[in-house]
PDB file of C-alpha atoms and ligand atoms in Angstrom:
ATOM      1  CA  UNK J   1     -21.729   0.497  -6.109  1.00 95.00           C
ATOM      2  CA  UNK J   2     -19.045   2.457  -4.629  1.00 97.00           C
ATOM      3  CA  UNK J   3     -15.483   1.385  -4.751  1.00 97.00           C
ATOM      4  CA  UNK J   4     -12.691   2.615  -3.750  1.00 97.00           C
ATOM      5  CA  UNK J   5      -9.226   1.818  -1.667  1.00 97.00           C
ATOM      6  CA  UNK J   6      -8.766   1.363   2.206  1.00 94.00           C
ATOM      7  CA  UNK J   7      -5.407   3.563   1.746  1.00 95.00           C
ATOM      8  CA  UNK J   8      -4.810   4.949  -1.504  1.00 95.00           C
ATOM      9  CA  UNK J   9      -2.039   4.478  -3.811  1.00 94.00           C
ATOM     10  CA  UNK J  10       0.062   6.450  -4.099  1.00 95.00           C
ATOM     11  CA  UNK J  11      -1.336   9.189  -1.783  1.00 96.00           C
ATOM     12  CA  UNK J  12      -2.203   6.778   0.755  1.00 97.00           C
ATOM     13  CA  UNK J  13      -5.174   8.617   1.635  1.00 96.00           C
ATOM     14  CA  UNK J  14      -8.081   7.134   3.944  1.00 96.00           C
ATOM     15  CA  UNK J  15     -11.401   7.295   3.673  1.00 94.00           C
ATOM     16  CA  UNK J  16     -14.097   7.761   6.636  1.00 95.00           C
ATOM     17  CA  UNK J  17     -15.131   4.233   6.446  1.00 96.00           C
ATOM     18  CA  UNK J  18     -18.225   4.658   8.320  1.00 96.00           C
ATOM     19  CA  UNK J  19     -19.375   7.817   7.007  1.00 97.00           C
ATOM     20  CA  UNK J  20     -18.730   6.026   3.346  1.00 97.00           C
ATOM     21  CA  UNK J  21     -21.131   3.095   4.394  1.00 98.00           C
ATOM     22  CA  UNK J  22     -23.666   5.551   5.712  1.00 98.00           C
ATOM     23  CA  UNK J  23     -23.846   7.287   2.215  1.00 97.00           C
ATOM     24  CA  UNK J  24     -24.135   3.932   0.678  1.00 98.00           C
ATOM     25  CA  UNK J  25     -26.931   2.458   2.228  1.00 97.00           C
ATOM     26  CA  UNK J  26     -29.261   5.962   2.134  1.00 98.00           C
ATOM     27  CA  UNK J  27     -28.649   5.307  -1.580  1.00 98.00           C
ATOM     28  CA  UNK J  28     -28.865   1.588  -1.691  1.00 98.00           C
ATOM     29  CA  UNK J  29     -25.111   1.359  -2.878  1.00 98.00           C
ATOM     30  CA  UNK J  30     -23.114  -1.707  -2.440  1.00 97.00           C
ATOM     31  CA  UNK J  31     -19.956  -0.987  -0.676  1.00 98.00           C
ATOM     32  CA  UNK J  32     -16.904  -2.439  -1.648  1.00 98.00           C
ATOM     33  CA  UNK J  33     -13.050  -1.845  -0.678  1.00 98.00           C
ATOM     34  CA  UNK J  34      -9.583  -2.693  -1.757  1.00 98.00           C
ATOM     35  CA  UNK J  35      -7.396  -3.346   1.540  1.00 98.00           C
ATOM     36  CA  UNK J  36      -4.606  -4.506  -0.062  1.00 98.00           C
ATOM     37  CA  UNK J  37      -2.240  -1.911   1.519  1.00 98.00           C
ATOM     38  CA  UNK J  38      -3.785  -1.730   4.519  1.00 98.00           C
ATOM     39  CA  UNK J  39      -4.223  -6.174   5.066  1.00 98.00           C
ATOM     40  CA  UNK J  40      -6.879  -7.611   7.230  1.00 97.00           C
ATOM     41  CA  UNK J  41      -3.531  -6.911   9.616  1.00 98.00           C
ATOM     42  CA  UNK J  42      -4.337  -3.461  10.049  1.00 98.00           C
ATOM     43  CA  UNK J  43      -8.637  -2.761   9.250  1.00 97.00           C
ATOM     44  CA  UNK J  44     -11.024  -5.073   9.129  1.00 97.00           C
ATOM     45  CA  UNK J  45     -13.340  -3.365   6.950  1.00 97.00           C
ATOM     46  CA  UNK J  46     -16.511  -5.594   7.499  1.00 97.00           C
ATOM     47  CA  UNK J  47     -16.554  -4.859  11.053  1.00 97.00           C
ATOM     48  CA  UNK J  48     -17.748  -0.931   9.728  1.00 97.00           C
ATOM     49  CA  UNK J  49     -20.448  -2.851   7.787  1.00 97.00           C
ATOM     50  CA  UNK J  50     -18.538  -2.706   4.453  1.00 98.00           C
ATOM     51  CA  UNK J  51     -20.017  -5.196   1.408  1.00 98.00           C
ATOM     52  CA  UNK J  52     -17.017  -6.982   0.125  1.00 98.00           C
ATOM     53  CA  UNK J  53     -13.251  -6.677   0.879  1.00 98.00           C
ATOM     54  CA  UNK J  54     -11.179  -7.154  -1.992  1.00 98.00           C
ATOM     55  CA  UNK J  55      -7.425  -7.945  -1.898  1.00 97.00           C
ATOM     56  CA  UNK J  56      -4.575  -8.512  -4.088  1.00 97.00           C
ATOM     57  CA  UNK J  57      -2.851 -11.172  -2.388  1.00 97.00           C
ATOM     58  CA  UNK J  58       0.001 -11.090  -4.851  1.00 97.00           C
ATOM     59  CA  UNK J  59       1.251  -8.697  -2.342  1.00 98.00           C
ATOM     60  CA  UNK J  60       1.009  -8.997   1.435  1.00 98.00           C
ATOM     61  CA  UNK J  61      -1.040 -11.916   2.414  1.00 98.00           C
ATOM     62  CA  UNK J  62       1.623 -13.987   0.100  1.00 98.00           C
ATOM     63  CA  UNK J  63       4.456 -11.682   0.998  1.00 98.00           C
ATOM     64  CA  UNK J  64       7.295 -13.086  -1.017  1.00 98.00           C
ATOM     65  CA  UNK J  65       6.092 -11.466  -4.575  1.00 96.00           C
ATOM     66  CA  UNK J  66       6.405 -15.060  -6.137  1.00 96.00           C
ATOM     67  CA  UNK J  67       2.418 -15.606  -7.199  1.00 96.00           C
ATOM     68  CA  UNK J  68      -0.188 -14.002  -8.241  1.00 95.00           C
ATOM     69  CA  UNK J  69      -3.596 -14.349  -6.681  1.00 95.00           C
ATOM     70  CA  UNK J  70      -6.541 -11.517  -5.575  1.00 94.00           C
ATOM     71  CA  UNK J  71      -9.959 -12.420  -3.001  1.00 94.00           C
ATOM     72  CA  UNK J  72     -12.634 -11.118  -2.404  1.00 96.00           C
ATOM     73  CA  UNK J  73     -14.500 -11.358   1.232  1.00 97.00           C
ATOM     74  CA  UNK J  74     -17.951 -10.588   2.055  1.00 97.00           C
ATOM     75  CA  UNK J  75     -21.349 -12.057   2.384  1.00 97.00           C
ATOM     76  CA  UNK J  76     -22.278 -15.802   1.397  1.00 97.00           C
ATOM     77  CA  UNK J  77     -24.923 -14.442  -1.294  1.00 96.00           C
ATOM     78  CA  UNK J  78     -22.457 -11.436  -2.694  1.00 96.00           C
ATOM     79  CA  UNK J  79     -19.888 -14.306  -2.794  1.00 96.00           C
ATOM     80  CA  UNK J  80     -21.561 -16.717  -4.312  1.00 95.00           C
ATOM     81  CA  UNK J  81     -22.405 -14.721  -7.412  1.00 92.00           C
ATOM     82  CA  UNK J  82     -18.716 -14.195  -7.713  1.00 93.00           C
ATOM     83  CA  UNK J  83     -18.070 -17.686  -7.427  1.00 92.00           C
ATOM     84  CA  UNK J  84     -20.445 -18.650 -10.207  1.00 91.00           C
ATOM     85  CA  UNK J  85     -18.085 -16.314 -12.639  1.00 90.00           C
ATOM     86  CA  UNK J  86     -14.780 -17.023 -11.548  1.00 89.00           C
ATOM     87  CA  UNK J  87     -15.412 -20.927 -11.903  1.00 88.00           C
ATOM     88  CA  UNK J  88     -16.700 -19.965 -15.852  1.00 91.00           C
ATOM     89  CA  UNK J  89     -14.126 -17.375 -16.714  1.00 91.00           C
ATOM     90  CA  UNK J  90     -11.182 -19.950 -15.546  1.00 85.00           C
ATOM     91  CA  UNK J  91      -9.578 -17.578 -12.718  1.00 83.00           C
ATOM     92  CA  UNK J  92      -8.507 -20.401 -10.621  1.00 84.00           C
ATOM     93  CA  UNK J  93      -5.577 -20.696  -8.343  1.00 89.00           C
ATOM     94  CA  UNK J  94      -2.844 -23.332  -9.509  1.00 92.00           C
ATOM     95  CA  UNK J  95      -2.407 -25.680  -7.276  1.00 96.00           C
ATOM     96  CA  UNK J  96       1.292 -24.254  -6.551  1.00 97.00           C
ATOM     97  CA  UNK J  97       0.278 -20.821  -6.045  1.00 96.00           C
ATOM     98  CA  UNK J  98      -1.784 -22.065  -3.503  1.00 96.00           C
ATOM     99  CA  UNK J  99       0.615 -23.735  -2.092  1.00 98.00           C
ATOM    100  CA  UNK J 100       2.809 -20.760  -1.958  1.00 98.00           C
ATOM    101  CA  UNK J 101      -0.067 -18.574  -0.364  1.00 98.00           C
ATOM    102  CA  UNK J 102      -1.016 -20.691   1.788  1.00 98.00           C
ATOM    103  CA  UNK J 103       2.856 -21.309   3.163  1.00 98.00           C
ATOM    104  CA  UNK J 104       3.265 -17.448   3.006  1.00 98.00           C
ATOM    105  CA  UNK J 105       0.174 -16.678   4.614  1.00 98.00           C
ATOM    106  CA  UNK J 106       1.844 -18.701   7.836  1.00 98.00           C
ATOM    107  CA  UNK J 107       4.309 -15.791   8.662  1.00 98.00           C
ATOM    108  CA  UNK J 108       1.837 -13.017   7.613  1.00 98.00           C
ATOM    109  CA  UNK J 109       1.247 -11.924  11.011  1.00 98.00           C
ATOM    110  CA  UNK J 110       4.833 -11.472  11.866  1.00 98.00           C
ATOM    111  CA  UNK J 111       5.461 -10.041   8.541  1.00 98.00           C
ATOM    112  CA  UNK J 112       3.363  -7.445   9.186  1.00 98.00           C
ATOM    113  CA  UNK J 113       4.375  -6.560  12.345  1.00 98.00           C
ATOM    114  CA  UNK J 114       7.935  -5.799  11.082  1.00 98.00           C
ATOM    115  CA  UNK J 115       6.239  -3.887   8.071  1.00 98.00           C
ATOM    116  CA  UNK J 116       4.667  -1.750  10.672  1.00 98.00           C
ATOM    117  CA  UNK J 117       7.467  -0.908  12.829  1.00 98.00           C
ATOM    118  CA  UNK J 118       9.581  -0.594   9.522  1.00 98.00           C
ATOM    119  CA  UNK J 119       7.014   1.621   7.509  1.00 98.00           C
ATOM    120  CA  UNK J 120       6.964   3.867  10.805  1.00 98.00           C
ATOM    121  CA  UNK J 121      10.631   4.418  11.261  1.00 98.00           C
ATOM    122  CA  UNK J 122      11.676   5.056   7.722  1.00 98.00           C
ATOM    123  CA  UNK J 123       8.532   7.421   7.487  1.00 98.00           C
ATOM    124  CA  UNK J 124      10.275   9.249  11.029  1.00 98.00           C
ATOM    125  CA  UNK J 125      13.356   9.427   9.619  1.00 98.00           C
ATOM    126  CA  UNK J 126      12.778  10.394   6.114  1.00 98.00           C
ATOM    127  CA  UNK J 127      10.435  13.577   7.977  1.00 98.00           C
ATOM    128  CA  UNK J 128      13.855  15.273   9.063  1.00 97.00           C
ATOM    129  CA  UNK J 129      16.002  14.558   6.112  1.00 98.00           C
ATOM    130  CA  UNK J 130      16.854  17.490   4.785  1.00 97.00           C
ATOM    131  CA  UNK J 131      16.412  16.656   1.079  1.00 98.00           C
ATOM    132  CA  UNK J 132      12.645  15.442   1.532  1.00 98.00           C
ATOM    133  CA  UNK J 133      10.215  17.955   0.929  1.00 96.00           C
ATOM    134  CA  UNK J 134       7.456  16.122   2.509  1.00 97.00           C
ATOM    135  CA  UNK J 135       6.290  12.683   3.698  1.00 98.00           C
ATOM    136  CA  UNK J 136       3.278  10.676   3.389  1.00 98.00           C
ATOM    137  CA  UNK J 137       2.575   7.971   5.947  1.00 98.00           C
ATOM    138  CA  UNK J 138      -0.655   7.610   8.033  1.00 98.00           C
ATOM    139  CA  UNK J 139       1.810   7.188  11.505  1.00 97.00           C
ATOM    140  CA  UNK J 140       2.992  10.600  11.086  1.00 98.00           C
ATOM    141  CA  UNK J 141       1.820  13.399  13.536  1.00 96.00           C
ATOM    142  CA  UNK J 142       1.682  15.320  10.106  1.00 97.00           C
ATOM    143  CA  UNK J 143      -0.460  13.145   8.621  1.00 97.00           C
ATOM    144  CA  UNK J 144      -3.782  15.625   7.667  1.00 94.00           C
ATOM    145  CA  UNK J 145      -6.041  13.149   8.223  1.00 94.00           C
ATOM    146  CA  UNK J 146      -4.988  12.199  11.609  1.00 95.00           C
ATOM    147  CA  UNK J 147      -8.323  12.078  13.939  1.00 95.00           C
ATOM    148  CA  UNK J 148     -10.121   9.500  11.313  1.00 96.00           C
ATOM    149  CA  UNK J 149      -6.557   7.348  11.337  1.00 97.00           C
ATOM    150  CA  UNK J 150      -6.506   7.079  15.304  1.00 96.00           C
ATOM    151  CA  UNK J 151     -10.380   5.740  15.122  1.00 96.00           C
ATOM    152  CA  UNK J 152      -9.972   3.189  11.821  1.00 97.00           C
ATOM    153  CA  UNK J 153      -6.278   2.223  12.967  1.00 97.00           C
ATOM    154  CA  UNK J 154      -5.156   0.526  15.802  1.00 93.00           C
ATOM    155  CA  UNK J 155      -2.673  -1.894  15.415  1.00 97.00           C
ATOM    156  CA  UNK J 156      -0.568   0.107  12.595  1.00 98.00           C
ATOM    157  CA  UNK J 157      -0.060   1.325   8.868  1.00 98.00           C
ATOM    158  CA  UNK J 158       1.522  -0.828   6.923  1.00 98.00           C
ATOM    159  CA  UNK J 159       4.946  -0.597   5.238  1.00 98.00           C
ATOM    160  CA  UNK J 160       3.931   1.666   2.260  1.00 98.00           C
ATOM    161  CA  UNK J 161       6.084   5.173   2.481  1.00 98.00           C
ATOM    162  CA  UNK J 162       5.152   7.626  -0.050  1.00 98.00           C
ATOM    163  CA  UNK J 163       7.657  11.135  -0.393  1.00 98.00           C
ATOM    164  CA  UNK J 164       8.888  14.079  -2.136  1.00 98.00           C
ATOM    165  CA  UNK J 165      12.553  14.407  -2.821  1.00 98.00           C
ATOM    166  CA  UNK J 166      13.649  18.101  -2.981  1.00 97.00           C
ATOM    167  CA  UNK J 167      14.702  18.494  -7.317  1.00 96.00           C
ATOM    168  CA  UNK J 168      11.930  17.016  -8.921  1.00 95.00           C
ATOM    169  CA  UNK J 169      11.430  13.027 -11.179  1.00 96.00           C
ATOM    170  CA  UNK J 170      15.323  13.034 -12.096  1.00 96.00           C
ATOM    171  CA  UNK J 171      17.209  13.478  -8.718  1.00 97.00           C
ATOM    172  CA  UNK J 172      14.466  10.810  -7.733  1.00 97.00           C
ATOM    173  CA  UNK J 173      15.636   8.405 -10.368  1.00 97.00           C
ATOM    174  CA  UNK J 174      18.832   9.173  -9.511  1.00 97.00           C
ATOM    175  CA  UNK J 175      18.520   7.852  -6.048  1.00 98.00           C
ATOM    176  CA  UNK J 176      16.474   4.832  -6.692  1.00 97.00           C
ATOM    177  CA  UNK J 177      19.017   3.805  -8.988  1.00 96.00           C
ATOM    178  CA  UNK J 178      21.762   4.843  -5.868  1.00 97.00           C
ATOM    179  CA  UNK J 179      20.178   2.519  -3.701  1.00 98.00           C
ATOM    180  CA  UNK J 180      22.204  -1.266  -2.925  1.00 98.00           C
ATOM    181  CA  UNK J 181      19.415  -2.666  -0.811  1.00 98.00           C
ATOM    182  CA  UNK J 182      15.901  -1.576  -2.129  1.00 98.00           C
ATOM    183  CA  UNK J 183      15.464  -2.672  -5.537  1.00 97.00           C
ATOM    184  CA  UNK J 184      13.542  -0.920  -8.129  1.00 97.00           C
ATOM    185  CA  UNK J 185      10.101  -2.396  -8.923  1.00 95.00           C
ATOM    186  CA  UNK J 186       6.395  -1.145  -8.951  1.00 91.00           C
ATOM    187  CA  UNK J 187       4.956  -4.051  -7.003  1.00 95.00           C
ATOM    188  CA  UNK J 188       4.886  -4.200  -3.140  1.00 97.00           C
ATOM    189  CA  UNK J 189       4.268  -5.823  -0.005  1.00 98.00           C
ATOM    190  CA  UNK J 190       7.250  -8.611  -0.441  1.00 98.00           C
ATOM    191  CA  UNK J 191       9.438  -9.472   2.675  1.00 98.00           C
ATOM    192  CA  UNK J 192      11.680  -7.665   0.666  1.00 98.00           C
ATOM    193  CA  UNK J 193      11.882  -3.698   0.348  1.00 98.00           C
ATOM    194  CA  UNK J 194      10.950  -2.218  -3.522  1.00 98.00           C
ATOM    195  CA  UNK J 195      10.410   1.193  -3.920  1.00 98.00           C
ATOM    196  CA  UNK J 196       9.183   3.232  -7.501  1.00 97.00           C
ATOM    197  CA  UNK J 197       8.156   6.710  -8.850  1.00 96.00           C
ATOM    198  CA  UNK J 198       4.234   6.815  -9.785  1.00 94.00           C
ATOM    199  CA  UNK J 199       4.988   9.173 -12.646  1.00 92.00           C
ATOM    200  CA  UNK J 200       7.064   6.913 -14.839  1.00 90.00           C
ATOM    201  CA  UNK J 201       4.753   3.397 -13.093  1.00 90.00           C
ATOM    202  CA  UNK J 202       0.812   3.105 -12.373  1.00 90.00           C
ATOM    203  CA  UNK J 203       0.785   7.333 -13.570  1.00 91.00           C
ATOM    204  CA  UNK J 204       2.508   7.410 -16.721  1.00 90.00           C
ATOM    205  CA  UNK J 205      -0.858   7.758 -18.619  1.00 93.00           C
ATOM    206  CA  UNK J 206      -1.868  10.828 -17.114  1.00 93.00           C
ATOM    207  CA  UNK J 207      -0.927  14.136 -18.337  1.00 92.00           C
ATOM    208  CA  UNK J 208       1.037  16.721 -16.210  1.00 90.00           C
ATOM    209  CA  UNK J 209      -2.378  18.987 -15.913  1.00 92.00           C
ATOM    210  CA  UNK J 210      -4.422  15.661 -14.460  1.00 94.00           C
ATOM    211  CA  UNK J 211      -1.234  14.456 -12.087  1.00 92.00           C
ATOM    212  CA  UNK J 212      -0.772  18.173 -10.410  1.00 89.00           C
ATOM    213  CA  UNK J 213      -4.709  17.809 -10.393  1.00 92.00           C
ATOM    214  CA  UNK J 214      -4.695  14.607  -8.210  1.00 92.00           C
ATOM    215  CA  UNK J 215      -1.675  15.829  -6.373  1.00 91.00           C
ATOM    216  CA  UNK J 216       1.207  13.667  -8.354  1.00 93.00           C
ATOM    217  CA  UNK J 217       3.991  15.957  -7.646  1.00 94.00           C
ATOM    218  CA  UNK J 218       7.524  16.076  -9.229  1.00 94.00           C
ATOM    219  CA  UNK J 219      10.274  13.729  -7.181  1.00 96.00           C
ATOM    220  CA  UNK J 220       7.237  11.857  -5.716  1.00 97.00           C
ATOM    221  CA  UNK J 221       8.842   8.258  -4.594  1.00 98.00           C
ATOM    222  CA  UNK J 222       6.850   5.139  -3.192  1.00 98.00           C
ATOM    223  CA  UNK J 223       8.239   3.014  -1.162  1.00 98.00           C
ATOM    224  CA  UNK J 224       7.129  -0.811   0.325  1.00 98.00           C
ATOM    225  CA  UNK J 225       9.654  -1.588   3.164  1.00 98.00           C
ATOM    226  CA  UNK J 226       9.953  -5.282   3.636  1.00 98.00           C
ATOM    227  CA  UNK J 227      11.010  -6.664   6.240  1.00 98.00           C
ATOM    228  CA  UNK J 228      14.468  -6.313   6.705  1.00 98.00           C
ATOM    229  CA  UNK J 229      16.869  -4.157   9.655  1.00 98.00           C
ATOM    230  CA  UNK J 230      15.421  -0.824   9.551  1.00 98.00           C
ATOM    231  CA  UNK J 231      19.306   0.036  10.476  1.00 98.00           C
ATOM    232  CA  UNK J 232      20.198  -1.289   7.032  1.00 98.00           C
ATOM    233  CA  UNK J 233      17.422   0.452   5.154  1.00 98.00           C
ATOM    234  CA  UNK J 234      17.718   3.867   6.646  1.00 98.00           C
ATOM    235  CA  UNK J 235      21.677   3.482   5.825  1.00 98.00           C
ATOM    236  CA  UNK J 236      21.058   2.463   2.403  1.00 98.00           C
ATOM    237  CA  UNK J 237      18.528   5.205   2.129  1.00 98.00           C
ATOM    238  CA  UNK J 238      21.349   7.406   4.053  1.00 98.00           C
ATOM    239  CA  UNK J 239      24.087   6.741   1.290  1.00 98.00           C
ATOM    240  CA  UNK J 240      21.711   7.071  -1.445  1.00 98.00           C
ATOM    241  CA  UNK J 241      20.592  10.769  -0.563  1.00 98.00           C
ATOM    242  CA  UNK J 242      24.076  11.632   0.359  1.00 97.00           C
ATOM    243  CA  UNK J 243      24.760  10.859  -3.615  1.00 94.00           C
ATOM    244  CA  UNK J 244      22.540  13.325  -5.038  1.00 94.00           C
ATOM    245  CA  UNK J 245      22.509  17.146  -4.743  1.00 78.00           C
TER     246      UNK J 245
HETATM  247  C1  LIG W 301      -1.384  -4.734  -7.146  1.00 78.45           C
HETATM  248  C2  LIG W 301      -2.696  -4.215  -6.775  1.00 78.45           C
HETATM  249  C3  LIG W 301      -3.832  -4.649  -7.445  1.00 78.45           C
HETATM  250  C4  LIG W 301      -3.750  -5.659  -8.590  1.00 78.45           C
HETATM  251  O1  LIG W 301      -3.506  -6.907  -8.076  1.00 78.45           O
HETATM  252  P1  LIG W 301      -2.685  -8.070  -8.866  1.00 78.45           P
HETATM  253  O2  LIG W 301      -2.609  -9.147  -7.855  1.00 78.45           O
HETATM  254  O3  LIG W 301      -1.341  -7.503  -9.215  1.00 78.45           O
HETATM  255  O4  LIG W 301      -3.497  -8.405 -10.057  1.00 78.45           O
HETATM  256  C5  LIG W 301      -5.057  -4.131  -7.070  1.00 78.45           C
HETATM  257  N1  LIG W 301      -5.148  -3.216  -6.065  1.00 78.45           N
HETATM  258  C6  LIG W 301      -4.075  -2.785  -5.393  1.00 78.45           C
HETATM  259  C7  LIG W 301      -4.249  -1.770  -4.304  1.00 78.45           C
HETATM  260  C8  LIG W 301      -2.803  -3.264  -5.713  1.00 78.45           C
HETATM  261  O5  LIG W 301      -1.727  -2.833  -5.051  1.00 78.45           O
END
């Protein structure tokens, strides 16, 4: 099989969904994709003829990072299969958590929408800040992989910033740990805005050789905007850079 991530974390790099599926199916490959970043919101990866669609719902689709819960979409046959080992490994829902998704999954629309517009402004105005050495966001004219982003993406790109900050992992630390609004966590996709450094999170296992190698540079920051004022994240972002040099 071949799996792999609608947008990549932390890179958030996309993949040429139907040039993937092409290569799959000349080698009889089942195809199957995480679009938890992304969210049905964004790509719809069975429309490109993709297997399975898997998702952590522990972020978007619940939204208020208060459960946690994964899916997987696809064909009934695929499906059933994993139905058959979830039921005898125990990975059911309890039935709060379902509760809870299913309450949070009410909003997720409009959530989204604000992670959009928020993800796309704090990208735009991080892109001019003088101490950012570059940006990562898939709305950016800059973005390299731009052509393949206007034909997969039409509705937007999700809240998930990823950037450099000019002086490397300890000026970064310095202003998470500046900030009054975002709060300092390694999960994402809450209504609420988190933001995290790879190196010392999901990459602290790799050595410095293998993080240069998969382009884990020094002062690189993630951040999930949630859905608050953009105003009052770009001025808590504002204050925070203005208190490190
Ligand atoms: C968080 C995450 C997972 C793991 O999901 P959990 O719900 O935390 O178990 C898998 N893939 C991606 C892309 C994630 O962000």
């Amino acid at each position: 099989m071949l799996f792999f991530e609608s947008l990549s974390n932390p890179l958030l790099k996309i993949l040429d969904l139907p040039n993937v599926v092409k290569i799959a199916k000349k080698h009889n490959l089942i195809t199957i994709i995480d679009n938890t970043f992304l969210t049905p919101y964004n790509l719809c990866p069975l429309d490109y003829g993709i297997d399975l669609v898997v998702h952590s719902a522990t972020k978007y689709l619940n939204g208020h990072s208060d459960i946690i819960a994964g899916l997987a979409v696809g064909r009934k046959s695929l499906i059933e299969e994993i139905w058959e080992k979830m039921v005898r490994l125990g990975a059911s829902m309890d039935p709060h958590q379902a509760f809870l998704l299913e309450r949070g999954l009410k909003t997720f629309s409009l959530r989204m929408q604000r992670h959009n517009e928020n993800g796309k402004r704090i990208a735009e105005y991080l892109e001019i800040h003088p101490k950012i050495n570059k940006v990562i966001y898939p709305g950016l004219k800059s973005y390299p992989q731009r052509e393949l982003v206007s034909s997969l993406l039409k509705t937007g790109y999700s809240g998930m910033v990823s950037f450099e900050i000019k002086g490397g992992n300890e000026t970064g630390l310095k202003f998470m740990r500046n900030l009054k609004i975002i709060r300092e966590a390694t999960s994402l996709g809450g209504v609420e805005s988190l933001i995290s450094m790879p190196f010392n999170t999901s990459h602290a296992g790799l050595t410095k050789e293998e993080k240069d190698r998969i382009g884990i540079k020094e002062g690189l920051i993630r951040l999930s905007c949630g859905i608050e004022d953009a105003e009052d994240l770009i001025e808590d972002i504002d204050q925070a850079l203005s208190a490190v040099h």
